[in-house]
PDB file of C-alpha atoms in Angstrom:
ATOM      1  CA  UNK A   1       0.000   0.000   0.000  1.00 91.00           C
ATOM      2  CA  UNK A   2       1.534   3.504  -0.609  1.00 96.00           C
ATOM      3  CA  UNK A   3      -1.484   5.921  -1.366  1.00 98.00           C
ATOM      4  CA  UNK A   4      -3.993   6.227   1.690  1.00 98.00           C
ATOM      5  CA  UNK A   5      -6.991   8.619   1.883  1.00 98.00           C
ATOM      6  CA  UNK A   6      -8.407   9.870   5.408  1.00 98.00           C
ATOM      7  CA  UNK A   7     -12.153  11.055   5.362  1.00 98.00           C
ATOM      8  CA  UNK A   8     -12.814  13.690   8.245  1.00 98.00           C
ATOM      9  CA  UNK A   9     -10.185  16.219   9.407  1.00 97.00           C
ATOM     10  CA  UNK A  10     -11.518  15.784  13.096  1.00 94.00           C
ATOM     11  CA  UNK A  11      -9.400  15.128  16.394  1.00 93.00           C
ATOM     12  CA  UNK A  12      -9.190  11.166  14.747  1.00 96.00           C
ATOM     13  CA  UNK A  13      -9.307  11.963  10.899  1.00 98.00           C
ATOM     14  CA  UNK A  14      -6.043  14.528  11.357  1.00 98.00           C
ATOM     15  CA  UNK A  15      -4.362  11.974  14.033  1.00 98.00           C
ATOM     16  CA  UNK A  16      -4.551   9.691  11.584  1.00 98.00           C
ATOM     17  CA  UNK A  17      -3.147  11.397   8.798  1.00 98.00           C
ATOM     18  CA  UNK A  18      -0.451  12.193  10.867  1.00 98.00           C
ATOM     19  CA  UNK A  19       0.741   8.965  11.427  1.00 98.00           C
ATOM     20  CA  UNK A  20       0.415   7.799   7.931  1.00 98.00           C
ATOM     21  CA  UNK A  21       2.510  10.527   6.664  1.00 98.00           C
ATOM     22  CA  UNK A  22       4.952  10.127   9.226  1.00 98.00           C
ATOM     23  CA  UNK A  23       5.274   6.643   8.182  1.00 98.00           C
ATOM     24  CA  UNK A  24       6.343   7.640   4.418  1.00 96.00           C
ATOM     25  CA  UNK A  25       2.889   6.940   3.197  1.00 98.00           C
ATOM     26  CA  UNK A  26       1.141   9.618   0.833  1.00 98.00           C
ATOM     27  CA  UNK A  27      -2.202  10.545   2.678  1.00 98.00           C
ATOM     28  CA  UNK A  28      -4.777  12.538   1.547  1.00 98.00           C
ATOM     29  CA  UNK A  29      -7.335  14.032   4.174  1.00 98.00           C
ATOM     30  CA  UNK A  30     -10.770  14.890   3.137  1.00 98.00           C
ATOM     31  CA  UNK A  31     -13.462  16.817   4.642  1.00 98.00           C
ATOM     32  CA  UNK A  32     -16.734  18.634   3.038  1.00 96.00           C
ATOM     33  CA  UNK A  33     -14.699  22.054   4.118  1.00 95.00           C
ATOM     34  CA  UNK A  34     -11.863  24.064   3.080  1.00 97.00           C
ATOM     35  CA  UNK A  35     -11.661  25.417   7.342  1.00 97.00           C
ATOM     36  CA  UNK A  36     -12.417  22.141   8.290  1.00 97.00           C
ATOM     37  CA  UNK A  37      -8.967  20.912   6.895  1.00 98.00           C
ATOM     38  CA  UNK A  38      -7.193  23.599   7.718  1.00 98.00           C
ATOM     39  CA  UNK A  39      -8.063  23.122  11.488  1.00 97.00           C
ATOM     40  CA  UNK A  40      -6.877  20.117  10.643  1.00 98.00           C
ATOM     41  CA  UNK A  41      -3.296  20.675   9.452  1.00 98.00           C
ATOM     42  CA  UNK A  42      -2.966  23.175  12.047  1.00 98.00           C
ATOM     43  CA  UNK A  43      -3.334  20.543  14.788  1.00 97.00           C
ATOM     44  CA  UNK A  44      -1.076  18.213  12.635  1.00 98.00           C
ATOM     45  CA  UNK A  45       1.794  21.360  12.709  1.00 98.00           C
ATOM     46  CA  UNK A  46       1.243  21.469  16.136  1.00 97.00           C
ATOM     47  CA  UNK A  47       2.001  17.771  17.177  1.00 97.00           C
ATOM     48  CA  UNK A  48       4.885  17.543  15.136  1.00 97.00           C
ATOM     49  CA  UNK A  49       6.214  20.993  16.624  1.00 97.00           C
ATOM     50  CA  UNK A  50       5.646  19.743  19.881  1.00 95.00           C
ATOM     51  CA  UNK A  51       7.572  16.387  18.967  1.00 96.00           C
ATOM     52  CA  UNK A  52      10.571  18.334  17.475  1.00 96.00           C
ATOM     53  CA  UNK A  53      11.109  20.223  20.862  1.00 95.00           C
ATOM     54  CA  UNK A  54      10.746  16.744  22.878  1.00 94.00           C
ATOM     55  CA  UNK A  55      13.478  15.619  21.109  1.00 95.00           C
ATOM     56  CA  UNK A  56      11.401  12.546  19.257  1.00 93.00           C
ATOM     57  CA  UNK A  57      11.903  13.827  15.913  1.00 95.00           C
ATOM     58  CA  UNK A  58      13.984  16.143  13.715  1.00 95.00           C
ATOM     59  CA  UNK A  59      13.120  18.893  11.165  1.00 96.00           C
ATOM     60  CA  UNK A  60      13.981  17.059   8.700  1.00 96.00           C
ATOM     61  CA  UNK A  61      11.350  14.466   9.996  1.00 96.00           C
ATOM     62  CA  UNK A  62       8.667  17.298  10.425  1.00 97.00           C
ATOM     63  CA  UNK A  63       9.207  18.073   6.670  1.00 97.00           C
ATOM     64  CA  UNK A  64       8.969  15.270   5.083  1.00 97.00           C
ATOM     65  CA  UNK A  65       6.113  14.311   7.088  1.00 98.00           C
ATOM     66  CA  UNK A  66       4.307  17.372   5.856  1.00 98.00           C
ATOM     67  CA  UNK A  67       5.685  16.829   2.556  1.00 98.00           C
ATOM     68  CA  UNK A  68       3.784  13.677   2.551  1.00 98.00           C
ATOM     69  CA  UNK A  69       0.195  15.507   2.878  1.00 98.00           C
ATOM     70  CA  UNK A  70      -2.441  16.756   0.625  1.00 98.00           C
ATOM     71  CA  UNK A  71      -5.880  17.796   1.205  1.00 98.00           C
ATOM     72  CA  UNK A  72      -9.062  18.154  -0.553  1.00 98.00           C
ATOM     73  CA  UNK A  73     -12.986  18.815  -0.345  1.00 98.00           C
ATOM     74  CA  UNK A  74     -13.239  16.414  -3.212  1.00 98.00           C
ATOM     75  CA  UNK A  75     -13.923  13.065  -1.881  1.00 97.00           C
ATOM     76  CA  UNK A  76     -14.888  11.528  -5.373  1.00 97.00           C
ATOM     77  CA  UNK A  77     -11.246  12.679  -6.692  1.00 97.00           C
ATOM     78  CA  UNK A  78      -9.481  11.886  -3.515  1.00 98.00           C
ATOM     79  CA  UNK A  79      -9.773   8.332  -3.382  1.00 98.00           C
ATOM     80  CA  UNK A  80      -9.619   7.660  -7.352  1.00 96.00           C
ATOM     81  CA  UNK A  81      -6.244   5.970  -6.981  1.00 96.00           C
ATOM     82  CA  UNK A  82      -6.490   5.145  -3.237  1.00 98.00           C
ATOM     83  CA  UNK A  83      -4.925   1.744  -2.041  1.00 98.00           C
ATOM     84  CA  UNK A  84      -6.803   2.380   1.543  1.00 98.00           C
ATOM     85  CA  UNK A  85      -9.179   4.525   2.374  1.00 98.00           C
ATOM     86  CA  UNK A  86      -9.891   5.080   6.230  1.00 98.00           C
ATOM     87  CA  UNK A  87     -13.119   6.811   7.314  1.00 98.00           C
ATOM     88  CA  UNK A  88     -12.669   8.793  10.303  1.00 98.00           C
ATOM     89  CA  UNK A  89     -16.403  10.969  10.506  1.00 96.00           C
ATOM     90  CA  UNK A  90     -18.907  11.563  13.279  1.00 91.00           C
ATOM     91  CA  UNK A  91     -19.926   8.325  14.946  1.00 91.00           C
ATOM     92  CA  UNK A  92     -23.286   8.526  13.292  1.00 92.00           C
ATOM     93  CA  UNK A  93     -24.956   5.248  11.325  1.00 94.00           C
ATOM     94  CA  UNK A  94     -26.312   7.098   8.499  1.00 96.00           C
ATOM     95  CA  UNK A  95     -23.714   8.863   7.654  1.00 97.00           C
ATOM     96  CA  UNK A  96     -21.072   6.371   7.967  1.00 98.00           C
ATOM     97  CA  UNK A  97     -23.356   4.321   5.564  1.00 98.00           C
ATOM     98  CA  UNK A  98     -23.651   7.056   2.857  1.00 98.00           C
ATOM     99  CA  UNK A  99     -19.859   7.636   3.186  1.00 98.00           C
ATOM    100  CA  UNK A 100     -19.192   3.788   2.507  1.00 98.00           C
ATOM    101  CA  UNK A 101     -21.745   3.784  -0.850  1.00 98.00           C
ATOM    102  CA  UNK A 102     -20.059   6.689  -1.992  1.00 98.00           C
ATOM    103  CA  UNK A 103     -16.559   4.878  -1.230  1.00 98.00           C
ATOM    104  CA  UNK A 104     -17.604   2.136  -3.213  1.00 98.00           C
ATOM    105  CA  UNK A 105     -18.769   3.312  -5.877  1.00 98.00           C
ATOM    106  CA  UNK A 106     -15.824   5.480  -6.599  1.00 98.00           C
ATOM    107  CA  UNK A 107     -12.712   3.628  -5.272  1.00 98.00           C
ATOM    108  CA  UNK A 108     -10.651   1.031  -7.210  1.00 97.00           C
ATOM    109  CA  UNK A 109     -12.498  -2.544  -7.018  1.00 96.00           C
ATOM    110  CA  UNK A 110      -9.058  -3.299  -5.097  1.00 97.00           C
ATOM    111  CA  UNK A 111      -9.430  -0.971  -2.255  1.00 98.00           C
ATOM    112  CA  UNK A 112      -9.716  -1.659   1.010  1.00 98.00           C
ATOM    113  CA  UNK A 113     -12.405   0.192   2.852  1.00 98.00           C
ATOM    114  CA  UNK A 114     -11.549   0.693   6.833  1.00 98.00           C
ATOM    115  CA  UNK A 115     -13.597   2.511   9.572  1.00 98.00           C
ATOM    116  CA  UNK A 116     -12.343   3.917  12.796  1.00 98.00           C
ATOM    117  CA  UNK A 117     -15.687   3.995  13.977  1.00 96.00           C
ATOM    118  CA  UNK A 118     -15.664   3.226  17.597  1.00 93.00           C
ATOM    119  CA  UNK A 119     -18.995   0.991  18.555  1.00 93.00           C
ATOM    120  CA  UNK A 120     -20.669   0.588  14.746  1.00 95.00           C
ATOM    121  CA  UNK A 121     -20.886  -2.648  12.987  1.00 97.00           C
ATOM    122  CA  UNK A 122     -18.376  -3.643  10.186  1.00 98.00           C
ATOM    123  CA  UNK A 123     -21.062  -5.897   8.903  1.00 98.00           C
ATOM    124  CA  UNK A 124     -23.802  -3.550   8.796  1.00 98.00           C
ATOM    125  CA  UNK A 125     -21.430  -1.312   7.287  1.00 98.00           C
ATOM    126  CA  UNK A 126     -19.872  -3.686   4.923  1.00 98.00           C
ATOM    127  CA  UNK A 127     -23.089  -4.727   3.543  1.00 98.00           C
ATOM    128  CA  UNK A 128     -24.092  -1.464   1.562  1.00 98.00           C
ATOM    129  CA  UNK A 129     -20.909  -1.948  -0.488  1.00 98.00           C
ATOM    130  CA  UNK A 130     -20.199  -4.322  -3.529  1.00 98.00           C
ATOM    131  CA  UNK A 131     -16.986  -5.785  -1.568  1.00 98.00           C
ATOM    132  CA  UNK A 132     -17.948  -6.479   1.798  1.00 98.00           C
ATOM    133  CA  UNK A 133     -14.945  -8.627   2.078  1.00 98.00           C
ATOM    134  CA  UNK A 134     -12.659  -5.853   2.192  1.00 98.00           C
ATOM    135  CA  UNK A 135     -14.364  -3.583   4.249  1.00 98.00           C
ATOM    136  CA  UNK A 136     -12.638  -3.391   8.286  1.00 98.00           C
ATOM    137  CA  UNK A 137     -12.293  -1.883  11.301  1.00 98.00           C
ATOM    138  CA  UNK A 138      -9.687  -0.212  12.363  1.00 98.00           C
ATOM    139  CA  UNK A 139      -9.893   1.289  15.794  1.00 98.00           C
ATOM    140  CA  UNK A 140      -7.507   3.720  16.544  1.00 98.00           C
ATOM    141  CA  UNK A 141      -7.072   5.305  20.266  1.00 96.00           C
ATOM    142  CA  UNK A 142      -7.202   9.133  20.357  1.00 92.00           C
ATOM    143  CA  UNK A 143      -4.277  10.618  20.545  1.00 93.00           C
ATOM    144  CA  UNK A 144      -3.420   8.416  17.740  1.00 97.00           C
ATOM    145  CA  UNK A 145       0.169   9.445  17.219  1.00 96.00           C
ATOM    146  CA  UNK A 146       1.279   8.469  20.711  1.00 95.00           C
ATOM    147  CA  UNK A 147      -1.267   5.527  21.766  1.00 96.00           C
ATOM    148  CA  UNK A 148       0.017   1.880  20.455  1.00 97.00           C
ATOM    149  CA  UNK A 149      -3.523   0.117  20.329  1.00 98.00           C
ATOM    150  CA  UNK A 150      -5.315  -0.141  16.787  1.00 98.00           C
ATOM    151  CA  UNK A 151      -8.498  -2.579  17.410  1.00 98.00           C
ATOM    152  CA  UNK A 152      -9.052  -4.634  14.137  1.00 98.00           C
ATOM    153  CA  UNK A 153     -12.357  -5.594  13.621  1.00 98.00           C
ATOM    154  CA  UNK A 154     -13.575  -7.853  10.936  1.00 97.00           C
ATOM    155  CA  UNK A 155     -17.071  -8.118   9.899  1.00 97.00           C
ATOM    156  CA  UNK A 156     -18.948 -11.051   9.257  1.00 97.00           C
ATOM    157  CA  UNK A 157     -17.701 -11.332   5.046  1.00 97.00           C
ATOM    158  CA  UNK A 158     -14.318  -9.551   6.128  1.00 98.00           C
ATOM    159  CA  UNK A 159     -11.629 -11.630   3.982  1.00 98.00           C
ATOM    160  CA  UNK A 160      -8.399 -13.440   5.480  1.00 98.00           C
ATOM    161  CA  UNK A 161      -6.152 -11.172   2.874  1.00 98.00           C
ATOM    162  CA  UNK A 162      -7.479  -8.045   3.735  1.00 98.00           C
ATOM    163  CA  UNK A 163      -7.436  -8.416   7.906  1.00 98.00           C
ATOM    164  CA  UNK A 164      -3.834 -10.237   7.450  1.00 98.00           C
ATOM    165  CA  UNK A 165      -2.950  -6.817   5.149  1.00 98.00           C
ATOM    166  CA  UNK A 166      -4.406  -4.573   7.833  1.00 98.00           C
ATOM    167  CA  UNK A 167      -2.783  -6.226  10.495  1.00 98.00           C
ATOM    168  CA  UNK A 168       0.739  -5.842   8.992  1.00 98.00           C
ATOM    169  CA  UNK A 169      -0.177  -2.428   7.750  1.00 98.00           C
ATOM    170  CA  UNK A 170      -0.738  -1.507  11.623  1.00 98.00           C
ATOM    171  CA  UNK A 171       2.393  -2.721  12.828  1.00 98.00           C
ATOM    172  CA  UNK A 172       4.463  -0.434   9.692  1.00 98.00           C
ATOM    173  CA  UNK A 173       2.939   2.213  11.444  1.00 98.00           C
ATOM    174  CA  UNK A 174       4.786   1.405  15.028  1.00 97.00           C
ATOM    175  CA  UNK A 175       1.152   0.077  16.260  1.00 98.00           C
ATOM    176  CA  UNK A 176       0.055  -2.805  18.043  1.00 98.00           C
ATOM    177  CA  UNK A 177      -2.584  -4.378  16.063  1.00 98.00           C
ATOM    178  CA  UNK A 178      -5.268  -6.270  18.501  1.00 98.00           C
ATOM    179  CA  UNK A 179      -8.008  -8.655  16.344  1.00 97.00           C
ATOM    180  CA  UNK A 180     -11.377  -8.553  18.030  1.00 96.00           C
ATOM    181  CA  UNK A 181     -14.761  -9.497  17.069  1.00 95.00           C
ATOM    182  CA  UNK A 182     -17.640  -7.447  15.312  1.00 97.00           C
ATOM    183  CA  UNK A 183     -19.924  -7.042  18.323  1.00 96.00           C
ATOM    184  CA  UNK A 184     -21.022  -3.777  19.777  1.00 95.00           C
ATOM    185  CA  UNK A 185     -18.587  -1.274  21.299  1.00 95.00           C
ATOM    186  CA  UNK A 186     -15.921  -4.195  20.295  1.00 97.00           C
ATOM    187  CA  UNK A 187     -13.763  -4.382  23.038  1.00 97.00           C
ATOM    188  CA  UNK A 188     -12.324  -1.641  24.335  1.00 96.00           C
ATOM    189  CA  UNK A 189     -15.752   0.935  24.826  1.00 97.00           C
ATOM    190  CA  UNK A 190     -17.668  -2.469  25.551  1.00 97.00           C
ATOM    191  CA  UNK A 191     -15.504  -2.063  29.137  1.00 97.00           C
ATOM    192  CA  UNK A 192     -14.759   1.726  29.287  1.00 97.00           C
ATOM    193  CA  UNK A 193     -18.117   3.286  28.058  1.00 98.00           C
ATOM    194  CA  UNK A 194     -20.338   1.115  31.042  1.00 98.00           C
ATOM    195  CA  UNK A 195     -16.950   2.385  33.697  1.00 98.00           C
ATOM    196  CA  UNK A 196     -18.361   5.986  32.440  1.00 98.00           C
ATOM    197  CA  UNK A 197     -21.651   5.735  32.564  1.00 98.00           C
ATOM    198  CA  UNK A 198     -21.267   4.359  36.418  1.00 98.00           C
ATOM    199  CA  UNK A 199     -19.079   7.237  36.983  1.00 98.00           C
ATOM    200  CA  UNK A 200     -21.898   9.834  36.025  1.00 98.00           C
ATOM    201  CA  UNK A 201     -24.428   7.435  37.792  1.00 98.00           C
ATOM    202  CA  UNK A 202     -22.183   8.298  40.980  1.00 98.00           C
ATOM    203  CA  UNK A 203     -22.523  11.707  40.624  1.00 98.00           C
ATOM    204  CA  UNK A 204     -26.033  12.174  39.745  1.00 98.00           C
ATOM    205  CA  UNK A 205     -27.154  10.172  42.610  1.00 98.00           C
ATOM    206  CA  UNK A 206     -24.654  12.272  44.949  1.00 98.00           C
ATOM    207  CA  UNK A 207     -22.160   9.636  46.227  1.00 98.00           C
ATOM    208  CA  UNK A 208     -19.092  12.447  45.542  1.00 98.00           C
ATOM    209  CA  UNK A 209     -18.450  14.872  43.522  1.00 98.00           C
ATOM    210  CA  UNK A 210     -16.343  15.188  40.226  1.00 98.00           C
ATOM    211  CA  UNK A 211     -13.084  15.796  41.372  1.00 98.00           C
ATOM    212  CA  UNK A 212     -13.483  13.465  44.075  1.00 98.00           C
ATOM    213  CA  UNK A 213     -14.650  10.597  41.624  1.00 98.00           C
ATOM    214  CA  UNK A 214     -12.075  11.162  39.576  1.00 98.00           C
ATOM    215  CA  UNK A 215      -9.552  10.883  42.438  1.00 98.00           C
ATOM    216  CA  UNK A 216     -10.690   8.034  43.504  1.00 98.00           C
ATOM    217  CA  UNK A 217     -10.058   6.282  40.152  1.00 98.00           C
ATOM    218  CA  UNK A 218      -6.681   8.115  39.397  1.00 98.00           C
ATOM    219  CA  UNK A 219      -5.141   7.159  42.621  1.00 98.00           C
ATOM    220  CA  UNK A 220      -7.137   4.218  44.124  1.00 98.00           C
ATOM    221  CA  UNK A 221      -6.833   2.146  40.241  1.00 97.00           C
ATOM    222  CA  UNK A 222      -3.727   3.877  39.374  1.00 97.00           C
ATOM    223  CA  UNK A 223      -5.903   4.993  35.978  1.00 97.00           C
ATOM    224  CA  UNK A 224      -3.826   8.043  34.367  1.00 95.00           C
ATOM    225  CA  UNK A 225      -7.299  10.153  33.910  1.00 96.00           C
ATOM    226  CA  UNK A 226     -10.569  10.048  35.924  1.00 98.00           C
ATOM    227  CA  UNK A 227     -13.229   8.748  34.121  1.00 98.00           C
ATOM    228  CA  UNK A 228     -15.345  12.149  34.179  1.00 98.00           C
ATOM    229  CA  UNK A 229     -12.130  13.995  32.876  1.00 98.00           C
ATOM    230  CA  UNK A 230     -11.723  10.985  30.351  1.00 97.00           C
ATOM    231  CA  UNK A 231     -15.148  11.770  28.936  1.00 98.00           C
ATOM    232  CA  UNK A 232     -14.853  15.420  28.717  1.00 97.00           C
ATOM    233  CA  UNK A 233     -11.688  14.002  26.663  1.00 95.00           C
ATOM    234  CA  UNK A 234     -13.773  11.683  24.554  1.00 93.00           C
ATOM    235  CA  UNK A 235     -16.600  13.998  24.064  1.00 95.00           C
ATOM    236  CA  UNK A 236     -20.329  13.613  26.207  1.00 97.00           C
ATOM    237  CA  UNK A 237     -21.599  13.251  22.749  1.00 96.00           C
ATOM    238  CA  UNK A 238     -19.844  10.249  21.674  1.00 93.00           C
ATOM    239  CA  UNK A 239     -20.281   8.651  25.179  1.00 97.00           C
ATOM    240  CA  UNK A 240     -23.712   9.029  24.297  1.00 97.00           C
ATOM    241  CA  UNK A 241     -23.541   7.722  20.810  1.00 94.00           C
ATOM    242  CA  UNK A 242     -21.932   4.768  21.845  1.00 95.00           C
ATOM    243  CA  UNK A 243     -24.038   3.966  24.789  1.00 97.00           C
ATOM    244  CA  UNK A 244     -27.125   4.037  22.531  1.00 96.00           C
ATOM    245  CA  UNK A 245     -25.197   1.565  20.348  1.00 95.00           C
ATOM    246  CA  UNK A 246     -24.518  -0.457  23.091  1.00 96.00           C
ATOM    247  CA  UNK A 247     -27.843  -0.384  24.145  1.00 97.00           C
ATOM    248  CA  UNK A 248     -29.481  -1.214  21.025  1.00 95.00           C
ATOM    249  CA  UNK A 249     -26.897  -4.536  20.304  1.00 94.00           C
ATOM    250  CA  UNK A 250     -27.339  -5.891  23.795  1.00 96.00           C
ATOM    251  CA  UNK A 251     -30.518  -4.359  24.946  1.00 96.00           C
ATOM    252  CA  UNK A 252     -29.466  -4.823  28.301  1.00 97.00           C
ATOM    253  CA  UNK A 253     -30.351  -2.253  30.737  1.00 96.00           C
ATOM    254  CA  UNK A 254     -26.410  -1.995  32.089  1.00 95.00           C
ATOM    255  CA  UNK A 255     -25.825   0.105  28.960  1.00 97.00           C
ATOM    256  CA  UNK A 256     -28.634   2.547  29.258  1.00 98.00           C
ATOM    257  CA  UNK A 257     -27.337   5.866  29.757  1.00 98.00           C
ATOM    258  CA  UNK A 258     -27.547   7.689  32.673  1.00 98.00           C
ATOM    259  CA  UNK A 259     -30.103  10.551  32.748  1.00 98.00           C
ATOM    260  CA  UNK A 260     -27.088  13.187  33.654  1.00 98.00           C
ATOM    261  CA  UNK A 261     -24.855  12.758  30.820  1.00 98.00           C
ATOM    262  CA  UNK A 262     -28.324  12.797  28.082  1.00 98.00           C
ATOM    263  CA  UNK A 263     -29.410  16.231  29.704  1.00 98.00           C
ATOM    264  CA  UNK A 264     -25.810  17.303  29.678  1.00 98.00           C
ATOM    265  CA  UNK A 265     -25.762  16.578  26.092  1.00 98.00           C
ATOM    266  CA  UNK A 266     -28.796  18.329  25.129  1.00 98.00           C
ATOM    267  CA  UNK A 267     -27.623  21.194  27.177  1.00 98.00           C
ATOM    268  CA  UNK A 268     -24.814  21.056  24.731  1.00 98.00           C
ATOM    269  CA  UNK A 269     -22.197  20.296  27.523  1.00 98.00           C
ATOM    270  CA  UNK A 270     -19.922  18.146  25.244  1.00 97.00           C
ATOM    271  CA  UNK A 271     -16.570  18.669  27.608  1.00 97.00           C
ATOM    272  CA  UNK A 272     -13.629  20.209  25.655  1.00 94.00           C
ATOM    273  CA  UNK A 273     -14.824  20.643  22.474  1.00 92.00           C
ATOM    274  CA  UNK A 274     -17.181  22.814  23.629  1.00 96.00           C
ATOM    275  CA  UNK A 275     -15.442  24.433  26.465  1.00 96.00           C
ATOM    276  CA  UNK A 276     -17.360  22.856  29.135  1.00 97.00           C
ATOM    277  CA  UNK A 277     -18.356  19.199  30.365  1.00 98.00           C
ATOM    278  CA  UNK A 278     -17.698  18.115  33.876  1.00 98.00           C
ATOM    279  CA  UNK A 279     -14.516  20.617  34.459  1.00 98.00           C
ATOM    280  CA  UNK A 280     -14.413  23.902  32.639  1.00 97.00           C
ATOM    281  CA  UNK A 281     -12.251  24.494  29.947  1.00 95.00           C
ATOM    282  CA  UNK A 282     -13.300  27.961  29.275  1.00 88.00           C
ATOM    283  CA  UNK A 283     -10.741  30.848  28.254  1.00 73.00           C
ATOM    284  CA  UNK A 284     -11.986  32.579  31.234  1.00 59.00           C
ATOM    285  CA  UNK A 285     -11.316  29.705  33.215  1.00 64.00           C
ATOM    286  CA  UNK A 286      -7.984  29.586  31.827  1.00 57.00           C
ATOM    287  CA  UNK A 287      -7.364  33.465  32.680  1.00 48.00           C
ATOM    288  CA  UNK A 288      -8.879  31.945  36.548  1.00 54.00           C
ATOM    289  CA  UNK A 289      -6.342  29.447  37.027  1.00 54.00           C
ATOM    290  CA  UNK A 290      -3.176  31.654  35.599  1.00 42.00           C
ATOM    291  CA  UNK A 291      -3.976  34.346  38.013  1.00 43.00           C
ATOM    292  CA  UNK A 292      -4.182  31.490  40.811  1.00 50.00           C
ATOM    293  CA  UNK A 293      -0.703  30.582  40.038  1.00 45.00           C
ATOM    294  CA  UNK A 294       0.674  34.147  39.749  1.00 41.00           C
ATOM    295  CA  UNK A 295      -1.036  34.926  43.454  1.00 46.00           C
ATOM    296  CA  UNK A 296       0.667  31.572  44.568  1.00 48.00           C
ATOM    297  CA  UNK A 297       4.411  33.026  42.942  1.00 43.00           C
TER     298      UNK A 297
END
């Protein structure tokens, strides 16, 4: 494989890119607009500048990883020569299912067709293409140029050749490729996204508070982020997403989601991306906490 396209310029789409390119591969990130990608590159400059001064790469590395990256609001264009094409968009069924038509009808018939999606079936989504055999999952963990783990998940017609390509692909790219099975929330939100949910269950029914929680977790189960904090992280939204997916596949009433984090949601409390979750990450906050430290000086 040597030409890759990324579809979405998002926190995943752009992390995913990055690694690519490092990797020597040309990569091609798509999104439906021209700010969209530029946000995009911008956060891709900004991990690589923040590598170069830890020492982990060299200029000459940040150039050519740059070098290696293209962009375009063109997705019909973009993946005309593609030998992979991962789709990195909202966590959203129908839209991960018009992407994939779309995909199929304009890729190569030799293309491989991957989805980062983080709960969604590779089956379901495999079966609106023509070549459901090389349609896959591949799970990346945000951020996705530091963190090792790439879930690989094959759907039901998923073919030997393309999950044994995948797999080898993932470990080119310094990753630690993990098969799992195409069942809802796969493995790794199957665990985290109910350890969430109980978190907000503890706070809404007033056991402790969010700092105290998350406390609790970091230092008690030696976990490097607090699950509340981990969520803001994540986004409330896609908690929620993948909770309802959960929910749906098992329809077990351990997955519902908790009343809190819905409301919070609605209220358009989606944690950093929006400035505020369960902590504040406001600029005024910001200005709050650097006059703290000044006071303390």
């Amino acid at each position: 494989m040597k030409n890759i396209t990324v579809i979405g310029a998002g926190t995943m789409g752009n992390g995913i890119a990055h690694v690519f390119a490092q990797h020597q591969f040309e990569v091609t990130l798509v999104d439906i607009s021209e700010q969209a990608l530029e946000k995009g590159m911008n956060t891709i400059r900004k991990n690589l500048d923040r590598m170069l001064q830890k020492g982990s790469i060299d200029e000459g590395s940040v150039q050519a990883t740059l070098g290696k990256l293209t962009t375009s609001t063109d997705m019909k264009v973009a993946v005309a020569n593609s030998d992979l094409v991962v789709e990195a968009a909202t966590e959203n069924l129908e839209l991960k299912l018009k992407i994939f038509k779309d995909l199929d009808a304009h890729c190569l018939e030799g293309t491989i067709l991957a989805t980062n999606t983080s709960s969604i079936s590779i089956t379901h989504i495999g079966s609106v293409t023509r070549r459901p055999e090389k349609v896959i999952g591949m799970h990346f963990m945000n951020p996705v140029p530091i963190m090792k783990l790439v879930e690989i998940i094959r759907g039901y017609n998923t073919s030997d050749e393309t999950a044994s390509s995948i797999m080898e692909l993932s470990k080119k790219l310094g990753k630690t490729p993990t098969a799992v099975n195409d069942y809802p929330g796969f493995v790794s939100n199957r665990i985290l996204m109910p350890m969430i949910n109980e978190a907000i269950e503890t706070l809404y029914n007033g056991v402790a508070g969010v700092e105290e929680i998350d406390t609790v977790m970091k230092l008690g189960m030696a976990h490097p982020m607090g699950p509340l904090q981990l969520a803001d992280f994540i986004g409330l939204d896609v908690c929620l997403s993948i909770l309802h997916v959960l929910y749906d596949g098992f329809k077990n009433p351990k997955y519902a989601p908790c009343p809190l984090l819905t409301n919070m949601v609605m209220a358009g409390k989606l944690g950093v991306k929006s400035g505020e979750g369960f902590y504040d990450y406001s600029e005024s906050r910001k200005a709050e906490k650097v006059a703290s430290q000044f006071k303390k000086a």
